[in-house]
XYZ file of C-alpha atoms in Angstrom:
705
model
C -112.421 -159.190 2.460
C -114.869 -162.113 1.906
C -116.606 -162.764 -1.359
C -120.137 -164.726 -0.977
C -119.529 -166.228 1.921
C -116.134 -167.930 0.491
C -112.999 -167.803 2.567
C -110.177 -165.931 1.869
C -106.348 -165.909 2.815
C -104.721 -163.664 3.395
C -100.357 -163.616 2.535
C -101.376 -167.675 2.652
C -101.346 -168.090 6.378
C -105.082 -166.183 7.547
C -107.972 -167.523 6.262
C -111.091 -165.103 6.993
C -114.132 -166.378 7.602
C -116.816 -163.753 8.450
C -117.386 -160.129 10.097
C -117.558 -160.087 13.416
C -117.663 -156.025 14.186
C -117.194 -152.791 12.436
C -115.173 -150.364 13.820
C -114.882 -146.483 13.162
C -111.866 -147.571 11.587
C -111.921 -151.098 10.266
C -113.998 -153.848 10.455
C -113.029 -157.203 12.610
C -113.315 -160.972 11.148
C -113.338 -164.523 12.376
C -110.316 -166.188 11.126
C -107.592 -169.354 11.336
C -103.733 -169.025 11.520
C -103.233 -171.266 9.312
C -99.708 -172.025 10.573
C -100.579 -172.230 13.923
C -103.954 -174.035 13.079
C -105.760 -171.374 15.629
C -108.356 -169.564 15.547
C -107.901 -165.854 15.332
C -109.734 -162.358 15.068
C -108.332 -160.051 11.944
C -108.575 -156.784 12.052
C -108.732 -155.480 8.626
C -108.470 -151.951 8.229
C -111.291 -149.790 5.583
C -109.283 -149.787 2.165
C -110.273 -145.633 2.054
C -107.583 -145.672 5.218
C -105.099 -147.154 4.020
C -103.973 -144.204 2.279
C -103.805 -141.806 5.471
C -100.826 -141.670 6.879
C -102.418 -140.739 10.528
C -104.722 -144.238 10.562
C -101.958 -146.353 9.885
C -99.425 -144.813 11.533
C -102.180 -145.598 14.830
C -102.983 -148.791 13.628
C -99.518 -149.570 13.080
C -98.883 -148.196 16.986
C -102.341 -149.973 17.976
C -100.586 -153.382 17.020
C -97.107 -152.378 18.445
C -98.178 -151.386 21.785
C -101.178 -154.349 22.212
C -98.028 -157.073 21.239
C -95.438 -155.536 24.287
C -98.863 -156.131 26.602
C -98.704 -159.706 27.623
C -101.303 -160.195 30.379
C -104.510 -162.161 31.225
C -106.909 -159.554 30.497
C -105.573 -157.890 27.943
C -106.434 -158.874 24.160
C -103.101 -160.564 22.262
C -102.149 -159.414 19.560
C -100.154 -162.209 16.908
C -99.604 -160.124 14.474
C -99.624 -157.473 11.836
C -98.890 -156.952 8.374
C -100.036 -155.596 4.668
C -102.689 -157.089 2.019
C -103.870 -155.689 -1.379
C -103.346 -152.134 -0.383
C -104.674 -152.530 3.421
C -103.278 -153.303 6.363
C -104.610 -155.874 8.753
C -103.937 -157.326 12.626
C -104.422 -160.465 13.654
C -105.279 -160.907 17.762
C -106.723 -163.714 20.039
C -110.462 -164.175 19.067
C -112.258 -163.774 22.482
C -115.547 -165.208 22.737
C -117.619 -163.450 24.494
C -119.777 -159.596 24.044
C -118.760 -156.407 24.901
C -119.495 -154.816 28.003
C -121.396 -152.335 25.812
C -123.610 -154.921 24.635
C -124.226 -156.026 27.636
C -125.040 -152.318 29.414
C -127.123 -151.967 25.907
C -129.160 -155.687 27.164
C -129.274 -155.558 30.171
C -129.429 -152.074 30.703
C -127.432 -151.857 34.270
C -125.288 -154.119 36.751
C -124.844 -154.089 40.451
C -122.944 -152.459 42.158
C -120.428 -156.247 43.086
C -120.619 -157.368 39.428
C -119.521 -154.022 38.352
C -116.207 -154.280 40.676
C -115.780 -157.458 39.689
C -115.591 -156.289 35.989
C -113.586 -153.301 37.214
C -110.939 -155.222 38.853
C -109.661 -157.448 36.123
C -109.605 -153.565 33.415
C -107.592 -152.022 36.346
C -105.486 -155.424 37.027
C -104.703 -154.806 32.733
C -104.132 -150.770 33.182
C -101.722 -151.591 35.205
C -99.960 -153.779 34.055
C -100.347 -151.241 30.506
C -99.319 -148.411 33.283
C -95.838 -150.188 34.656
C -95.102 -150.868 30.777
C -95.139 -146.959 31.101
C -98.483 -147.401 28.304
C -101.196 -145.242 29.123
C -104.364 -146.744 27.228
C -106.182 -143.644 26.787
C -109.383 -144.425 25.690
C -111.362 -146.789 28.127
C -115.248 -147.326 27.319
C -117.506 -149.781 27.953
C -117.139 -150.846 24.082
C -112.758 -151.647 24.619
C -113.937 -153.600 27.282
C -114.584 -157.617 26.131
C -116.308 -159.995 28.501
C -115.765 -163.916 27.468
C -118.010 -165.888 28.105
C -115.909 -167.531 30.585
C -116.333 -164.405 32.243
C -113.126 -163.348 31.949
C -113.092 -159.556 31.586
C -110.178 -158.482 28.691
C -109.291 -154.864 27.362
C -108.616 -153.783 23.919
C -108.228 -151.714 21.500
C -104.613 -149.728 22.027
C -104.875 -147.484 18.972
C -104.523 -144.221 20.644
C -102.357 -145.890 23.450
C -99.310 -143.944 23.914
C -95.803 -144.281 25.857
C -95.984 -141.887 29.131
C -93.584 -138.835 28.753
C -93.421 -139.684 24.591
C -93.353 -136.861 22.243
C -96.327 -136.026 20.000
C -96.266 -138.357 17.307
C -96.306 -135.634 14.253
C -100.067 -134.897 12.405
C -100.984 -137.794 15.486
C -101.535 -136.641 18.268
C -100.767 -132.893 18.264
C -102.066 -129.580 19.582
C -105.408 -129.002 18.789
C -106.598 -131.982 18.536
C -107.671 -134.517 21.428
C -107.939 -138.749 20.768
C -110.058 -140.232 22.626
C -114.063 -140.300 23.454
C -115.681 -137.387 24.490
C -117.865 -139.352 27.002
C -115.473 -141.085 29.042
C -112.098 -138.795 28.487
C -110.729 -137.209 31.143
C -110.693 -133.590 32.099
C -106.925 -133.263 31.584
C -106.922 -135.730 28.928
C -109.115 -132.917 26.892
C -106.964 -130.269 27.584
C -104.026 -131.776 25.864
C -101.856 -133.586 28.232
C -99.282 -136.024 28.844
C -101.124 -139.591 29.190
C -101.389 -140.284 32.300
C -102.285 -143.562 34.646
C -105.367 -142.058 36.960
C -106.770 -140.608 33.956
C -107.607 -143.780 32.464
C -108.737 -144.711 35.902
C -110.992 -141.524 35.352
C -112.215 -143.058 32.460
C -112.796 -146.696 34.539
C -114.837 -144.303 36.971
C -116.661 -143.256 34.443
C -117.776 -147.056 33.095
C -118.935 -147.918 36.452
C -120.670 -145.234 36.392
C -122.412 -145.884 33.570
C -122.455 -150.187 34.860
C -124.400 -149.415 38.257
C -126.685 -146.423 37.308
C -127.464 -147.316 32.613
C -126.006 -144.179 31.652
C -122.763 -142.067 31.397
C -122.939 -139.317 34.508
C -122.091 -136.751 31.459
C -123.871 -136.673 27.851
C -125.130 -133.783 25.730
C -125.465 -133.080 22.004
C -122.703 -132.815 20.913
C -119.209 -133.748 21.920
C -118.565 -130.277 22.335
C -121.160 -130.599 25.770
C -119.995 -132.910 26.953
C -116.408 -132.424 26.618
C -117.112 -128.896 28.923
C -119.646 -131.187 31.476
C -116.114 -133.099 31.765
C -113.918 -130.023 32.585
C -116.825 -128.412 34.769
C -119.602 -130.251 35.687
C -120.167 -132.899 38.821
C -122.073 -135.933 38.309
C -125.233 -136.221 39.804
C -124.986 -138.459 42.543
C -124.953 -142.568 42.242
C -127.478 -142.506 44.934
C -130.268 -140.241 43.263
C -130.289 -142.940 40.290
C -129.616 -146.339 42.256
C -131.156 -145.690 45.765
C -129.866 -148.970 47.546
C -126.388 -148.318 46.068
C -123.414 -149.671 48.612
C -122.092 -146.190 50.128
C -118.255 -147.641 49.675
C -118.781 -148.558 46.295
C -119.973 -144.715 45.133
C -117.210 -143.337 47.469
C -114.905 -145.097 45.072
C -116.548 -144.104 41.797
C -116.559 -140.558 43.548
C -112.896 -140.788 43.872
C -112.021 -141.861 40.102
C -114.370 -139.058 39.523
C -112.011 -136.386 40.958
C -111.471 -133.112 38.281
C -108.007 -133.025 39.845
C -105.783 -136.344 38.854
C -104.054 -136.144 42.329
C -106.829 -136.692 44.068
C -107.709 -139.881 42.419
C -106.417 -143.220 43.180
C -102.823 -143.265 42.574
C -102.143 -146.320 41.008
C -104.441 -148.600 38.575
C -103.174 -151.131 41.783
C -104.693 -149.229 44.471
C -107.711 -148.743 43.717
C -108.171 -152.773 42.477
C -106.915 -152.969 46.284
C -110.270 -150.865 47.131
C -112.566 -152.641 44.836
C -111.007 -155.975 46.598
C -111.769 -154.633 49.839
C -115.700 -153.783 49.066
C -116.193 -156.845 47.567
C -115.219 -158.897 50.833
C -117.607 -155.847 53.106
C -114.299 -154.846 54.616
C -113.688 -150.347 54.979
C -112.784 -149.105 51.608
C -109.780 -146.392 51.540
C -111.864 -143.754 49.073
C -113.991 -143.678 52.062
C -112.051 -144.167 55.999
C -109.361 -141.673 54.170
C -112.139 -139.317 53.853
C -113.534 -139.626 56.912
C -110.416 -139.022 59.433
C -109.991 -136.306 57.485
C -113.217 -135.355 58.630
C -112.357 -135.959 61.720
C -115.627 -138.222 62.415
C -116.912 -141.785 62.570
C -118.185 -143.581 59.751
C -121.375 -144.879 60.224
C -121.500 -148.910 60.905
C -122.265 -150.270 57.884
C -123.718 -153.357 59.685
C -127.005 -150.656 60.322
C -126.117 -150.878 63.756
C -126.688 -147.719 65.391
C -123.270 -145.553 65.870
C -122.595 -142.346 67.564
C -121.220 -139.943 65.076
C -119.152 -136.649 66.691
C -118.822 -133.481 64.416
C -115.665 -131.878 65.140
C -115.301 -129.936 68.286
C -118.182 -131.662 69.597
C -119.268 -134.767 71.546
C -122.545 -136.965 70.852
C -124.110 -139.396 72.280
C -126.937 -141.926 71.767
C -128.711 -143.301 68.424
C -127.104 -140.565 66.090
C -128.349 -139.046 63.264
C -127.869 -140.108 59.755
C -124.903 -138.618 59.021
C -125.543 -136.882 54.952
C -123.098 -137.821 53.060
C -120.876 -134.788 51.535
C -118.204 -135.453 48.547
C -115.878 -132.709 47.203
C -115.467 -133.039 43.671
C -112.916 -129.787 43.385
C -110.786 -131.781 47.061
C -111.688 -135.156 46.590
C -112.630 -135.118 50.487
C -115.933 -136.394 52.106
C -117.065 -136.676 55.256
C -120.453 -136.330 56.650
C -122.628 -133.628 58.372
C -124.825 -134.608 61.433
C -127.976 -131.899 59.379
C -128.309 -131.670 55.848
C -130.904 -129.329 53.807
C -134.461 -130.178 53.690
C -135.923 -132.249 51.846
C -133.110 -133.641 50.849
C -132.023 -137.368 52.028
C -130.697 -137.927 55.167
C -128.540 -140.640 52.783
C -127.313 -138.498 49.751
C -124.653 -138.199 48.804
C -123.790 -135.319 46.450
C -120.535 -133.736 44.876
C -120.421 -130.172 45.769
C -118.025 -128.134 43.601
C -119.091 -124.152 43.748
C -116.126 -121.431 45.970
C -113.017 -123.306 45.388
C -109.085 -121.642 45.764
C -109.294 -120.630 42.581
C -113.864 -119.883 42.856
C -114.131 -121.905 39.528
C -112.597 -124.729 37.526
C -111.143 -121.467 34.980
C -112.322 -122.584 32.222
C -108.619 -123.725 30.877
C -108.248 -124.470 27.252
C -108.206 -127.715 26.867
C -108.048 -128.682 22.658
C -110.069 -129.693 20.070
C -111.476 -133.237 20.628
C -111.802 -136.080 17.529
C -113.872 -135.127 15.210
C -116.788 -138.158 15.198
C -117.661 -136.846 11.793
C -116.577 -139.583 9.929
C -117.102 -142.656 11.622
C -115.027 -141.089 14.951
C -111.717 -140.700 13.104
C -109.323 -137.789 13.343
C -109.875 -135.151 10.489
C -107.283 -132.899 11.212
C -103.209 -131.845 10.371
C -101.069 -130.708 12.281
C -101.352 -126.396 12.416
C -97.846 -126.802 10.948
C -98.933 -127.964 7.632
C -102.028 -124.999 7.353
C -101.905 -123.391 3.802
C -100.287 -118.867 4.768
C -102.736 -116.474 5.147
C -104.170 -113.761 2.606
C -102.113 -111.918 4.489
C -98.837 -113.741 3.019
C -96.931 -114.112 5.941
C -93.805 -114.334 6.068
C -92.245 -117.297 4.035
C -88.373 -119.002 5.935
C -86.297 -122.074 5.988
C -86.089 -124.264 9.220
C -82.620 -124.044 10.143
C -80.830 -127.241 11.471
C -80.623 -126.983 14.769
C -79.183 -130.219 15.628
C -76.338 -129.824 18.738
C -77.644 -126.736 19.341
C -78.184 -125.272 22.825
C -81.808 -125.489 24.143
C -81.860 -121.815 25.147
C -80.311 -120.549 21.453
C -82.697 -122.366 19.748
C -85.786 -121.197 21.682
C -84.067 -117.965 21.949
C -83.602 -118.288 17.895
C -87.834 -119.180 17.105
C -89.340 -116.294 19.405
C -87.265 -114.056 17.640
C -88.914 -116.236 14.499
C -92.513 -115.792 16.239
C -92.807 -119.425 15.660
C -94.650 -121.148 18.483
C -92.602 -123.947 20.176
C -93.059 -126.789 22.079
C -90.087 -129.253 23.883
C -89.684 -132.351 24.749
C -86.932 -134.932 26.556
C -85.854 -137.200 24.601
C -82.753 -139.029 25.198
C -79.857 -139.051 22.878
C -76.198 -140.063 23.687
C -75.036 -138.016 20.343
C -75.931 -135.188 21.934
C -74.584 -132.736 24.868
C -77.008 -132.476 28.177
C -80.149 -129.990 27.148
C -78.373 -129.445 23.527
C -81.319 -130.453 20.860
C -80.678 -133.269 18.306
C -83.729 -133.216 16.123
C -86.801 -131.108 15.147
C -90.562 -131.666 13.480
C -90.952 -130.693 10.891
C -86.965 -130.575 9.971
C -84.871 -128.809 8.873
C -85.260 -127.521 5.870
C -88.920 -126.988 5.971
C -90.488 -123.640 4.771
C -92.581 -122.184 7.509
C -94.653 -118.903 8.214
C -95.359 -117.017 11.153
C -97.356 -118.670 13.539
C -96.392 -122.708 13.013
C -95.165 -124.763 15.324
C -92.190 -126.765 16.070
C -91.208 -129.619 18.338
C -87.770 -128.947 20.166
C -86.486 -132.924 21.106
C -83.721 -132.303 23.050
C -81.327 -134.609 25.599
C -82.442 -134.152 28.474
C -80.271 -133.956 31.861
C -80.837 -137.033 33.514
C -80.185 -135.804 37.183
C -83.082 -134.346 38.866
C -82.834 -130.684 38.965
C -84.543 -127.772 40.590
C -87.598 -126.074 38.973
C -86.823 -122.400 37.878
C -89.431 -120.041 40.452
C -91.853 -118.229 37.863
C -94.250 -117.061 40.296
C -94.351 -113.509 40.179
C -93.910 -113.766 36.899
C -96.453 -113.076 33.817
C -97.166 -116.527 31.905
C -95.513 -116.107 28.237
C -92.452 -115.701 30.463
C -93.127 -117.895 32.660
C -93.607 -120.685 30.269
C -90.304 -119.348 28.479
C -88.586 -119.820 31.808
C -90.262 -123.167 32.980
C -89.590 -124.485 28.901
C -85.902 -123.205 28.771
C -84.865 -125.000 31.444
C -86.747 -128.755 30.052
C -90.164 -128.255 32.058
C -93.380 -128.281 30.603
C -96.505 -126.682 31.125
C -99.232 -128.203 31.798
C -103.071 -126.934 33.391
C -103.954 -123.447 33.649
C -105.941 -122.627 36.119
C -107.266 -118.244 36.453
C -108.336 -117.632 39.612
C -110.096 -114.148 39.988
C -108.555 -111.527 41.595
C -107.136 -107.371 41.129
C -104.355 -107.975 44.005
C -101.896 -108.925 41.388
C -101.877 -107.563 37.299
C -103.958 -110.731 34.519
C -101.637 -113.135 33.521
C -99.662 -112.973 36.135
C -98.795 -116.878 38.179
C -100.126 -116.956 41.551
C -98.787 -120.339 42.379
C -96.820 -122.980 41.051
C -97.253 -127.065 41.429
C -94.728 -128.886 42.107
C -93.620 -125.215 44.069
C -90.433 -123.457 42.606
C -86.559 -125.490 43.652
C -88.765 -128.968 43.970
C -86.292 -131.867 42.219
C -87.656 -132.923 39.097
C -86.569 -134.592 36.559
C -86.756 -132.626 32.950
C -89.941 -132.936 31.267
C -92.325 -133.559 34.212
C -95.105 -131.253 33.820
C -96.316 -127.703 36.330
C -98.811 -126.501 36.687
C -99.867 -122.792 37.511
C -101.674 -120.857 37.998
C -102.067 -117.008 37.220
C -104.519 -113.845 38.271
C -107.554 -113.621 35.494
C -109.706 -110.001 36.156
C -113.093 -110.005 38.171
C -114.668 -110.310 34.893
C -112.438 -112.719 32.551
C -112.780 -116.040 30.886
C -109.901 -118.309 29.656
C -110.746 -118.790 25.666
C -111.990 -122.190 25.328
C -109.211 -124.907 22.881
C -112.126 -126.855 22.181
C -113.624 -124.696 19.880
C -110.703 -125.964 17.583
C -111.739 -128.774 15.870
C -115.585 -128.007 15.495
C -118.651 -126.717 13.174
C -118.928 -122.745 12.508
C -122.359 -123.708 14.249
C -121.063 -125.331 17.650
C -118.316 -122.110 17.874
C -120.448 -119.757 17.821
C -122.846 -121.201 19.756
C -120.836 -122.190 23.163
C -118.045 -118.574 22.375
C -121.611 -116.039 21.949
C -122.969 -117.644 24.633
C -122.673 -117.654 28.768
C -120.175 -117.746 30.001
C -118.203 -116.287 27.468
C -120.324 -113.283 25.483
C -117.746 -112.506 23.057
C -117.626 -110.752 20.167
C -116.513 -113.344 17.885
C -115.428 -111.966 13.869
C -115.228 -114.665 11.147
C -112.186 -115.649 8.719
C -112.218 -117.925 6.226
C -109.274 -119.825 5.046
C -108.475 -122.643 2.226
C -107.288 -125.991 3.586
C -106.661 -129.081 1.586
C -106.584 -130.809 4.748
C -109.696 -129.590 7.238
C -113.018 -130.133 6.106
C -115.437 -126.763 4.672
C -116.633 -125.948 8.093
C -114.806 -126.713 10.338
C -112.732 -124.195 12.780
C -109.236 -124.259 12.117
C -107.813 -121.424 14.369
C -108.959 -119.561 17.188
C -107.804 -115.674 18.009
C -106.673 -114.666 20.435
C -105.002 -117.820 21.173
C -106.903 -121.022 24.183
C -105.957 -120.344 27.194
C -105.798 -116.431 26.991
C -107.557 -114.451 29.054
C -109.797 -111.927 27.325
C -112.410 -109.993 29.082
C -116.362 -110.899 28.717
C -118.182 -110.068 25.630
C -114.409 -109.205 25.031
C -113.414 -109.162 20.387
C -111.946 -113.028 19.049
C -111.796 -114.264 15.847
C -112.268 -117.225 14.626
C -110.820 -118.911 11.456
C -113.088 -121.197 9.529
C -111.900 -123.437 6.842
C -113.457 -123.434 3.061
C -111.909 -126.678 2.068
C -109.546 -127.698 -0.538
C -109.522 -125.527 -3.440
C -110.924 -127.140 -6.524
C -107.952 -129.575 -8.709
C -108.512 -129.038 -12.927
C -108.621 -131.903 -14.411
C -106.052 -133.026 -16.202
C -106.429 -134.457 -20.118
C -105.126 -137.717 -19.685
C -106.720 -139.394 -23.345
C -104.260 -141.064 -25.343
C -101.044 -141.436 -22.805
C -100.519 -144.422 -21.630
C -102.289 -146.038 -18.505
C -99.168 -145.420 -16.466
C -98.391 -142.226 -17.158
C -102.145 -141.573 -17.186
C -102.020 -142.828 -13.568
C -99.232 -140.360 -12.598
C -101.025 -138.217 -14.465
C -104.189 -138.100 -12.836
C -102.321 -138.735 -8.740
C -99.894 -136.470 -9.324
C -103.115 -133.963 -9.604
C -104.354 -135.226 -6.592
C -107.474 -136.844 -7.955
C -107.917 -140.888 -7.798
C -107.839 -143.475 -10.658
C -110.621 -146.252 -11.633
C -109.356 -147.872 -14.710
C -111.753 -150.385 -16.797
C -110.363 -152.036 -19.559
C -112.272 -152.878 -22.941
C -110.869 -155.687 -25.356
C -108.883 -153.682 -28.523
C -106.929 -156.001 -31.288
C -103.638 -157.616 -31.066
C -101.568 -155.093 -32.070
C -103.801 -151.980 -31.433
C -102.730 -148.391 -31.137
C -105.397 -148.236 -28.224
C -103.468 -151.495 -26.902
C -103.007 -149.976 -22.907
C -103.782 -146.628 -23.736
C -106.845 -144.806 -22.829
C -109.295 -144.224 -25.156
C -111.875 -141.870 -22.871
C -111.926 -140.645 -19.475
C -115.168 -139.472 -17.400
C -114.344 -136.379 -16.489
C -114.127 -133.386 -18.491
C -110.266 -132.063 -19.086
C -110.044 -128.922 -17.959
C -113.227 -129.237 -15.315
C -112.638 -128.680 -11.787
C -112.798 -131.169 -9.335
C -112.590 -131.957 -5.531
C -109.218 -133.357 -3.946
C -109.520 -136.952 -4.805
C -112.032 -137.212 -6.761
C -112.123 -140.802 -8.221
C -111.042 -140.232 -12.211
C -112.775 -143.355 -14.125
C -110.519 -144.249 -17.171
C -110.826 -146.301 -20.720
C -108.310 -148.119 -21.396
C -107.156 -150.450 -24.361
C -106.254 -154.523 -23.653
C -105.334 -156.042 -26.873
C -107.673 -159.827 -27.326
C -104.564 -162.009 -26.419
C -104.296 -160.535 -23.526
C -107.774 -160.855 -22.146
C -107.960 -164.325 -22.363
C -105.648 -165.052 -19.515
C -107.655 -161.731 -17.436
C -111.036 -161.195 -16.383
C -113.141 -159.337 -19.385
C -113.240 -156.186 -17.047
C -110.648 -155.003 -13.921
C -111.500 -152.071 -12.036
C -108.843 -151.055 -9.962
C -108.473 -148.323 -7.401
C -105.284 -146.459 -7.309
C -104.842 -144.433 -4.461
C -102.614 -140.750 -4.918
C -99.470 -142.171 -3.352
C -99.527 -145.466 -5.347
C -98.743 -145.028 -9.028
C -98.331 -148.081 -11.504
C -97.009 -148.046 -14.863
C -98.179 -150.705 -17.271
C -95.986 -151.549 -20.292
C -95.404 -149.709 -22.044
C -97.290 -150.588 -26.183
C -94.264 -151.857 -28.131
C -94.317 -154.154 -25.406
C -98.129 -156.222 -26.469
C -97.151 -159.391 -27.932
C -99.000 -159.969 -31.477
C -100.794 -162.914 -32.276
C -99.258 -165.894 -33.855
C -100.707 -165.953 -37.771
C -102.320 -168.860 -37.366
C -104.399 -167.209 -34.407
C -108.216 -165.797 -35.652
C -108.077 -162.028 -34.677
C -111.431 -160.889 -33.373
C -112.730 -157.483 -35.330
C -112.841 -154.544 -32.735
C -115.750 -153.347 -30.759
């Protein structure tokens, strides 16, 4: 934005001075608000993203989400707008460093320092959650530590209103927003934003602050995401021998795989952090101890009697082993511990759960990190038809039709559907008021339709789906306005595969439409669930996962061109995510072959405006170089040359450079050579050659070059 160190003024209000940061989709500059005479930070979207509706929408939503949250621990957003083909956000400038920078230089913090920072982050999250907004990307890079010690949370770029419908092409089936190292297991499964997901991410940040590294790392996002769902973190006490037990218990509670076992709110977490900082018993430790019927060891170091369940022990106590079950969230002490283990060692027991093990449940694609960590994929509803040439048809208008009737029709058409409650007084209760895509869109079998209906504002009983096949259960729940949440597989031969064994909340529970219902379904004794996180990954990464343990699938790769998904990226898997297959069963992976090439159109001799239209409508981008021609020349305002040969093939978005004549008279008021880039969505029409002003007779005209 700055040129040779000189300040740039945006919209006659903001004066940009220097760049102070760079992210995956925007630069951050130090700037001055000339109108209000205050220092601000200016976040400017990279120009190459300004033509992508996804990034612009994410950018706009960051401004809107943060602007509605006024809190001492949240970075204030003042303004947003457009400038020279891109977009900017004006926000509070925090003098200090990010937590990521501090950890990079200091490596790790003390437990008390970590608790201080986490407490202020929890205050920010609590305020956002009360406002109905989940952040969904809590990580050290988004936590700012001011020079005065104040902590502020930034970057609400993927924040989302809780229970809000999924935005088209922004947060969608087949993609996961967030950072693999820090997002929660249920967040990876594509579930609705939940405050407890932010708390899980904060737990990882707390773990990293004290240990110097996050609990889960890997060679690629796929391996990290797998560990988030299935692996237990290495106990903090094994990395930091003097970590306080109470702090470790708080982190362990935050990192419970089941959201219901974490703190119910950011406020509850903050209360426990306050207790820890005041050297009081923390709820994470005392509640677990009471659940086990065991007395807590005296934190002052005095001799304490520890009574095991069903026994009485007096005298000096053997230091108990602390045991935390990451599945149940319970923690207790045992008077014995394995040979060689430290009596103070806390470990996370993930063996033998009611379901045997955490199901390899579907969780959908990670944020593609290959292009600066930004989302690259479009909705499945925009995928091109397969070579099998499935039937195409126009999506009907389902406005003001009963939800169950619409669902039945979509089932008949073999369309994938998802219901989203959205209040609308113009239609009746449980009547549809809009769909995405909109009515009239050309559809093919297998594409997804999001159906928005007016929910019943009253509590309604959840229907009983125990004993039904998974597809029937899903149909019944969604037909009644509820959403299917986490699907857990339990290996059993007592009932047929894919049969619902249990549900949570239980049947007949009074709930609001749109609430999620978690299901446990029967799987074969040697069955596995198709992993959804494969979608969006590279072909090689997908094959490594699918052909390796525990899946050992026989993989068939099919290729399909796509204008929106990069070549070599997995677009689809069949059977779909969450389907149960025998270990070693067949599975088909559809991989993008990239966009079909575009034939470069001839534009030499056309006016500049017409040439721009021709190039951009073909799916290419334009850059114009001007050359001087005599006033009145027929080449004035017309294309004299193009760098790409007409009829040659080029990838979509390829830059075509045009050489356009410009009269010498006009050149006296404009720079000698001007280069402009026109995105596909923008068309600029130059004045026709006939309107070129002819120089007066007394003017000396230079010879044509």
